[in-house]
Short mmCIF file of C-alpha atoms (C1' of nucleotides) in Angstrom, two decimals:
data_model
loop_
_atom_site.label_atom_id
_atom_site.label_comp_id
_atom_site.label_asym_id
_atom_site.label_seq_id
_atom_site.Cartn_x
_atom_site.Cartn_y
_atom_site.Cartn_z
CA GLY A 1 91.46 71.42 141.99
CA VAL A 2 94.72 71.65 140.20
CA PHE A 3 94.63 72.82 136.65
CA VAL A 4 96.92 74.61 134.28
CA ASN A 5 95.29 77.64 132.83
CA GLY A 6 94.91 77.30 129.11
CA ARG A 7 95.74 73.62 129.09
CA PRO A 8 93.26 70.77 128.84
CA LEU A 9 92.39 68.63 131.80
CA PRO A 10 94.31 65.35 131.90
CA ASN A 11 92.63 62.63 129.92
CA ALA A 12 92.25 60.56 133.09
CA ILE A 13 90.07 63.21 134.67
CA ARG A 14 88.11 63.69 131.48
CA LEU A 15 87.51 59.97 131.29
CA ARG A 16 86.53 59.89 134.92
CA ILE A 17 83.99 62.64 134.33
CA VAL A 18 82.36 60.61 131.56
CA GLU A 19 82.41 57.42 133.58
CA LEU A 20 80.81 59.04 136.60
CA ALA A 21 78.18 60.64 134.41
CA GLN A 22 77.38 57.27 132.87
CA LEU A 23 76.97 55.90 136.37
CA GLY A 24 74.21 58.42 136.84
CA ILE A 25 76.07 60.79 139.06
CA ARG A 26 74.90 64.35 138.67
CA PRO A 27 77.30 66.84 137.03
CA CYS A 28 77.30 68.99 140.13
CA ASP A 29 78.46 66.04 142.18
CA ILE A 30 81.11 65.16 139.60
CA SER A 31 82.28 68.76 139.75
CA ARG A 32 82.66 68.60 143.52
CA GLN A 33 84.19 65.13 143.56
CA LEU A 34 86.82 65.79 140.93
CA ARG A 35 87.26 69.44 141.93
CA VAL A 36 86.58 70.64 138.45
CA SER A 37 84.33 73.55 137.65
CA HIS A 38 80.85 72.61 136.68
CA GLY A 39 81.23 74.53 133.46
CA CYS A 40 84.09 72.26 132.53
CA VAL A 41 82.08 69.16 133.39
CA SER A 42 79.22 70.46 131.35
CA LYS A 43 81.42 71.19 128.39
CA ILE A 44 83.18 67.83 128.43
CA LEU A 45 79.94 65.89 128.75
CA ALA A 46 78.29 67.92 126.02
CA ARG A 47 81.21 67.25 123.72
CA TYR A 48 81.21 63.57 124.55
CA ASN A 49 77.53 63.32 123.76
CA GLU A 50 78.06 65.12 120.53
CA THR A 51 81.25 63.53 119.23
CA GLY A 52 81.74 60.44 121.34
CA SER A 53 85.21 61.57 122.25
CA ILE A 54 86.60 62.74 125.52
CA LEU A 55 89.69 64.20 123.92
CA PRO A 56 90.20 67.93 123.78
CA GLY A 57 90.23 69.71 120.49
CA ALA A 58 93.31 70.58 118.57
CA ILE A 59 95.03 73.49 120.16
CA GLY A 60 96.93 76.02 118.13
CA GLY A 61 97.86 75.85 114.55
CA SER A 62 96.35 77.54 111.60
CA LYS A 63 93.71 76.83 109.10
CA PRO A 64 94.75 74.93 106.00
CA ARG A 65 96.52 77.10 103.56
CA VAL A 66 94.48 78.34 100.66
CA THR A 67 97.40 79.58 98.61
CA THR A 68 98.16 76.26 97.02
CA PRO A 69 100.55 76.06 94.09
CA ASN A 70 97.60 75.68 91.77
CA VAL A 71 96.00 78.84 93.11
CA VAL A 72 99.27 80.74 92.77
CA LYS A 73 99.63 79.45 89.24
CA ASN A 74 96.18 80.66 88.30
CA ILE A 75 96.73 84.02 89.91
CA ARG A 76 99.91 84.41 87.93
CA GLU A 77 98.11 83.57 84.74
CA TYR A 78 95.39 86.08 85.49
CA LYS A 79 97.96 88.73 86.21
CA GLN A 80 99.98 88.01 83.13
CA GLY A 81 96.86 88.07 81.04
CA ASP A 82 95.76 91.36 82.51
CA PRO A 83 98.50 93.22 84.38
CA GLY A 84 95.99 95.78 85.54
CA ILE A 85 93.68 93.31 87.14
CA PHE A 86 92.62 94.02 90.70
CA ALA A 87 93.00 91.57 93.52
CA TRP A 88 89.26 91.39 94.00
CA GLU A 89 88.86 90.62 90.33
CA ILE A 90 91.34 87.79 90.68
CA ARG A 91 89.35 86.55 93.62
CA ASP A 92 86.18 86.58 91.57
CA ARG A 93 87.86 84.75 88.72
CA LEU A 94 89.18 82.09 91.04
CA LEU A 95 85.61 81.46 92.08
CA ALA A 96 84.22 81.72 88.56
CA ASP A 97 86.80 79.32 87.19
CA ALA A 98 86.17 76.92 90.07
CA VAL A 99 89.79 77.06 91.09
CA CYS A 100 88.52 77.72 94.58
CA ASP A 101 85.21 77.59 96.28
CA LYS A 102 83.81 80.12 98.67
CA TYR A 103 85.37 78.30 101.59
CA ASN A 104 88.95 78.29 100.44
CA VAL A 105 89.22 81.24 98.14
CA PRO A 106 92.08 83.49 99.22
CA SER A 107 91.25 86.86 100.62
CA VAL A 108 92.00 89.97 98.68
CA SER A 109 94.87 90.71 101.01
CA SER A 110 96.23 87.22 100.46
CA ILE A 111 96.07 87.69 96.73
CA SER A 112 97.88 90.98 97.07
CA ARG A 113 100.52 89.28 99.14
CA ILE A 114 100.89 86.56 96.53
CA LEU A 115 101.26 89.15 93.83
CA ARG A 116 103.85 90.96 95.85
CA ASN A 117 105.88 88.05 97.16
CA LYS A 118 105.40 85.15 94.83
CA ILE A 119 104.28 86.33 91.48
CA GLY A 120 106.77 89.13 91.44
CA SER A 121 109.74 86.89 92.10
CA LEU A 122 108.48 84.11 89.90
CA SER A 123 108.06 86.46 87.02
CA GLN A 124 111.65 87.57 87.07
CA PRO A 125 113.09 84.59 85.19
CA ASN A 126 110.48 85.03 82.54
CA GLN A 127 111.96 88.35 81.67
CA TYR A 128 115.03 86.57 80.47
CA GLU A 129 113.15 83.73 78.92
CA ASN A 130 111.05 86.02 76.85
CA GLY A 131 114.10 87.70 75.48
CA LYS A 132 112.27 90.95 75.09
CA GLN A 133 113.47 92.55 78.24
CA VAL A 134 116.60 94.31 79.12
CA SER A 135 119.61 92.10 78.87
CA PRO A 136 120.51 90.35 82.10
CA GLN A 137 123.89 91.90 82.30
CA SER A 138 122.45 95.35 82.43
CA SER A 139 120.53 94.85 85.59
CA ILE A 140 123.21 92.65 86.98
CA SER A 141 125.85 95.20 86.42
CA TYR A 142 123.80 97.95 87.86
CA ASN A 143 122.89 95.83 90.76
CA HIS A 144 126.50 95.52 91.52
CA ILE A 145 127.38 99.09 91.05
CA TYR A 146 124.33 100.13 92.95
CA PRO A 147 123.74 97.45 95.47
CA TYR A 148 120.85 99.44 96.81
CA SER A 149 118.70 99.14 93.82
CA TYR A 150 116.14 101.68 93.00
CA PRO A 151 112.66 100.65 93.93
CA ASN A 152 110.98 99.28 90.90
CA ALA A 153 107.98 101.47 91.27
CA MET A 154 109.94 104.62 91.42
CA SER A 155 111.55 106.53 88.69
CA PRO A 156 114.89 108.16 89.28
CA SER A 157 113.15 111.38 89.98
CA GLY A 158 111.03 109.70 92.57
CA THR A 159 107.85 109.84 90.61
CA LYS A 160 105.54 106.92 90.79
CA MET A 161 105.58 104.62 87.86
CA SER A 162 102.71 102.73 86.46
CA ASN A 163 103.52 99.44 88.11
CA PRO A 164 102.38 99.27 91.68
CA PRO A 165 104.57 97.51 94.22
CA GLY A 166 104.33 93.81 93.90
CA VAL A 167 103.19 93.84 90.38
CA PRO A 168 105.55 91.83 88.26
CA VAL A 169 107.63 93.95 86.06
CA THR A 170 107.20 92.64 82.60
CA GLY A 171 107.82 93.76 79.14
CA GLY A 172 110.71 95.90 80.18
CA HIS A 173 108.47 98.56 81.62
CA VAL A 174 110.80 99.10 84.47
CA SER A 175 114.34 98.07 84.65
CA ILE A 176 117.20 99.34 86.58
CA SER A 177 118.97 100.38 83.46
CA ARG A 178 116.08 102.59 82.58
CA GLY A 179 115.44 103.80 86.01
CA TRP A 180 118.93 104.64 87.00
CA PRO A 181 120.67 106.90 84.61
CA SER A 182 120.81 110.28 86.16
CA ALA A 183 123.00 113.25 86.58
CA HIS A 184 124.67 111.42 89.42
CA MET A 185 125.92 108.59 87.32
CA VAL A 186 129.59 108.05 86.82
CA SER A 187 129.08 107.95 83.11
CA ASN A 188 127.45 111.33 83.11
CA ILE A 189 129.90 112.90 85.47
CA LEU A 190 133.02 111.53 83.92
CA GLY A 191 131.75 111.28 80.42
CA ILE A 192 132.34 107.57 80.40
CA ARG A 193 129.68 105.49 78.83
CA ALA A 194 131.10 102.06 78.57
CA PHE A 195 131.80 101.67 82.20
CA MET A 196 128.25 102.20 83.24
CA ASP A 197 126.59 100.97 80.11
CA PRO A 198 126.80 97.20 80.18
CA SER A 199 125.41 96.99 76.73
CA ALA A 200 128.43 98.82 75.54
CA ILE A 201 130.62 96.35 77.30
CA ALA A 202 128.66 93.42 76.06
CA SER A 203 128.64 94.64 72.54
CA ALA A 204 132.30 95.36 72.64
CA GLU A 205 133.33 92.18 74.33
CA GLY A 206 130.59 89.78 73.55
CA TYR A 207 130.65 88.72 77.13
CA ALA A 208 127.91 88.89 79.63
CA PRO A 209 129.48 89.20 83.04
CA LYS A 210 127.77 87.55 85.89
CA MET A 211 126.99 89.52 88.97
CA GLU A 212 129.49 87.55 90.99
CA ASP A 213 132.02 88.20 88.30
CA TRP A 214 131.56 91.87 88.70
CA GLY A 215 131.94 91.64 92.38
CA SER A 216 135.03 89.57 92.04
CA VAL A 217 136.42 91.80 89.41
CA ASN A 218 136.05 94.80 91.57
CA ARG A 219 137.32 93.13 94.68
CA ALA A 220 140.25 91.69 92.84
CA THR A 221 140.90 94.73 90.82
CA PHE A 222 141.15 97.12 93.66
CA PRO A 223 142.99 95.50 96.48
CA SER A 224 143.35 97.40 99.65
CA ALA A 225 146.07 99.93 99.50
CA HIS A 226 147.52 102.29 101.94
CA GLY A 227 146.88 105.47 100.17
CA VAL A 228 146.40 107.41 97.04
CA ASN A 229 149.22 109.61 95.87
CA GLY A 230 150.71 109.69 99.27
CA ILE A 231 147.47 110.55 100.98
CA ASP A 232 147.15 108.48 104.05
CA LYS A 233 144.39 105.94 103.76
CA SER A 234 143.08 106.73 107.18
CA ALA A 235 142.68 110.32 106.17
CA ILE A 236 140.85 109.27 103.08
CA ASP A 237 138.69 106.94 105.04
CA ALA A 238 137.88 109.69 107.42
CA ASP A 239 136.98 111.80 104.51
CA ILE A 240 134.81 109.14 103.08
CA LYS A 241 133.17 108.42 106.35
CA TYR A 242 132.57 112.05 107.07
CA PRO A 243 132.54 113.72 103.70
CA GLN A 244 132.85 117.44 103.72
CA PRO A 245 131.42 119.57 101.00
CA SER A 246 134.77 121.20 100.56
CA SER A 247 136.50 117.94 99.96
CA THR A 248 137.25 117.49 96.34
CA LEU A 249 137.59 113.80 96.76
CA SER A 250 134.38 113.38 98.61
CA SER A 251 132.60 115.54 96.16
CA TYR A 252 133.44 112.96 93.59
CA VAL A 253 133.11 109.90 95.64
CA PRO A 254 129.48 110.02 96.63
CA ALA A 255 128.39 110.74 93.13
CA CYS A 256 130.55 108.03 91.72
CA ALA A 257 130.49 105.44 94.37
CA TYR A 258 127.14 105.54 95.99
CA SER A 259 123.71 105.38 94.69
CA PRO A 260 121.42 108.19 95.74
CA SER A 261 119.87 105.91 98.26
CA ASN A 262 123.20 104.54 99.27
CA GLN A 263 124.44 107.93 100.12
CA TYR A 264 122.13 107.88 103.04
CA GLY A 265 123.65 104.66 104.14
CA VAL A 266 127.26 105.68 103.94
CA TYR A 267 127.61 105.84 107.68
CA SER A 268 125.48 102.92 108.57
CA GLY A 269 127.35 100.68 106.25
CA PRO A 270 124.77 98.19 105.03
CA ALA A 271 126.99 97.28 102.17
CA GLY A 272 126.77 93.61 102.60
CA SER A 273 125.82 92.90 99.05
CA TYR A 274 129.29 93.43 97.93
CA VAL A 275 131.31 93.32 101.06
CA SER A 276 132.48 89.96 102.17
CA PRO A 277 130.96 88.69 105.37
CA GLY A 278 132.85 89.76 108.37
CA HIS A 279 134.25 92.82 106.74
CA HIS A 280 133.61 96.16 108.14
CA TRP A 281 131.86 98.45 105.75
CA GLN A 282 135.08 100.27 105.14
CA ALA A 283 136.20 97.17 103.37
CA GLN A 284 134.21 98.42 100.47
CA GLY A 285 137.31 100.41 99.86
CA THR A 286 138.47 97.33 98.10
CA SER A 287 135.78 97.75 95.57
CA LEU A 288 135.42 100.20 92.83
CA SER A 289 132.70 101.86 94.72
CA HIS A 290 135.09 103.15 97.27
CA PRO A 291 137.97 104.64 95.39
CA GLY A 292 139.33 106.33 98.44
CA GLY A 293 140.28 103.08 99.99
CA GLY A 294 142.13 101.18 97.41
CA VAL A 295 142.84 102.53 94.04
CA ALA A 296 146.55 102.86 94.43
CA MET A 297 147.60 100.14 92.10
CA HIS A 298 149.43 99.78 88.88
CA PRO A 299 147.91 99.00 85.56
CA SER A 300 149.56 95.64 85.77
CA ASP A 301 147.52 94.93 88.84
CA ILE A 302 144.41 95.74 86.97
CA HIS A 303 145.32 93.62 84.07
CA SER A 304 146.29 90.59 86.06
CA SER A 305 143.28 90.79 88.26
CA MET A 306 140.93 91.11 85.40
CA ALA A 307 142.52 88.62 83.15
CA PHE A 308 141.64 85.71 85.35
CA LYS A 309 137.96 86.43 85.13
CA HIS A 310 136.92 83.84 82.64
CA GLY A 311 139.08 85.28 79.95
CA MET A 312 137.15 88.48 80.10
CA HIS A 313 138.49 90.89 77.60
CA ASN A 314 138.34 94.11 79.44
CA HIS A 315 140.00 96.71 77.35
CA THR A 316 137.03 98.91 77.86
CA LEU A 317 137.01 98.42 81.57
CA ILE A 318 140.70 98.91 81.82
CA SER A 319 140.64 102.09 79.83
CA VAL A 320 137.80 103.40 81.91
CA THR A 321 139.57 102.41 85.07
CA LEU A 322 142.68 104.18 83.94
CA GLN A 323 140.65 107.27 83.30
CA LEU A 324 139.28 107.04 86.78
CA LEU A 325 142.75 106.61 88.16
CA SER A 326 143.99 109.62 86.32
CA ILE A 327 141.14 111.67 87.68
CA ILE A 328 141.85 110.47 91.16
CA ASN A 329 145.48 111.20 90.70
CA GLU A 330 144.61 114.71 89.75
CA ILE A 331 142.60 114.97 92.90
"C1'" DT B 1 70.53 74.64 144.01
"C1'" DC B 2 71.45 73.08 139.44
"C1'" DC B 3 73.23 73.78 135.02
"C1'" DG B 4 73.78 75.84 130.29
"C1'" DT B 5 76.12 79.68 128.48
"C1'" DT B 6 79.68 83.02 127.89
"C1'" DA B 7 83.45 86.47 128.95
"C1'" DC B 8 87.97 86.21 130.16
"C1'" DG B 9 92.79 85.28 130.47
"C1'" DG B 10 95.66 81.88 129.15
"C1'" DT B 11 98.37 78.21 125.94
"C1'" DT B 12 99.56 76.43 121.58
"C1'" DG B 13 101.34 75.88 116.96
"C1'" DA B 14 101.20 77.19 112.02
"C1'" DT B 15 102.15 81.07 109.34
"C1'" DT C 1 113.78 84.46 115.79
"C1'" DC C 2 109.84 86.93 116.69
"C1'" DA C 3 105.05 88.55 116.01
"C1'" DT C 4 100.57 87.47 114.61
"C1'" DC C 5 96.57 84.87 114.38
"C1'" DA C 6 93.09 81.66 115.29
"C1'" DA C 7 92.21 77.61 117.33
"C1'" DC C 8 91.52 75.57 121.99
"C1'" DC C 9 91.56 75.43 127.30
"C1'" DG C 10 89.17 75.85 132.23
"C1'" DT C 11 87.44 79.18 135.47
"C1'" DA C 12 84.19 82.34 137.10
"C1'" DA C 13 80.12 84.65 136.71
"C1'" DC C 14 75.54 85.25 135.03
"C1'" DG C 15 70.78 84.03 134.46
#
DNA sequence: TCCGTTACGGTTGAT
DNA sequence: TCATCAACCGTAACG
């Protein structure tokens, strides 16, 4: 006969099989007459006798999801109540609390995935709601400066922290502001605190910059320029792209401009978090993080570009920027 | 020879 | 968009 492998027989043939069987025709004869394997005839007739239907079963798809919002909610509560709880313990509690039964309780791996993907992200806003965590602007600012954020579970030195991956970071255990400061920081290298310490900025200005503000500030503050102190931009770019240990500029730039992890990505250019779409990675020269590309501006440029940011009073930033400019000028 | 069962390679659709 | 997974399919072979 003609059949499509993996696909059900046409309903007409299935119906015909049942009709012929009801007429008393033997399955072997039906198989020959309709040119269908006898195993297929046997299966269809057995199903018809059992269910009364000639239709094939549902093909494809997945089982109903067990990770319902209610289950996720309960898992979150368990985790918040006991941050050290194991996935299998959560599973047991879901059963004990009758949130699930044995047929729809999530697997341990599913619970782990929920903790990693859902609970973790859902818990983030709570950090701000609770008001006991690091101020938003700190992480925001660092996120901008270091678009390649440090993994939560890792300390700056690379040592494992107490929170396993996927476990919501609560209570300020781990924050970027705590995890980041290192000998590579601009503030440590240049002796500038306020620039890298958002709390200093916030306390001085009483203004909590949004992440997009920071990005805009930096993009607006450092428009593309052709060079620094007469140094051709292309030469600088080449230096940035292929930093040499002997290059004074590059010896500063990686430490200032790139996070430790980002330094590995200097050539690959995954700088999309702060580079406008469609821009080549070198466009990051327009940001503070790439001083080689666009820091040849006048203080008036800085002031005008910053002033439009929601009335942000940026004396601190400006002074820091000027210090940076003077250093670069020396270079 | 008949027929129930099952391994196999395939399709499908939700995740 | 792609991979994975688990459901189903009919054929072919076995007993």
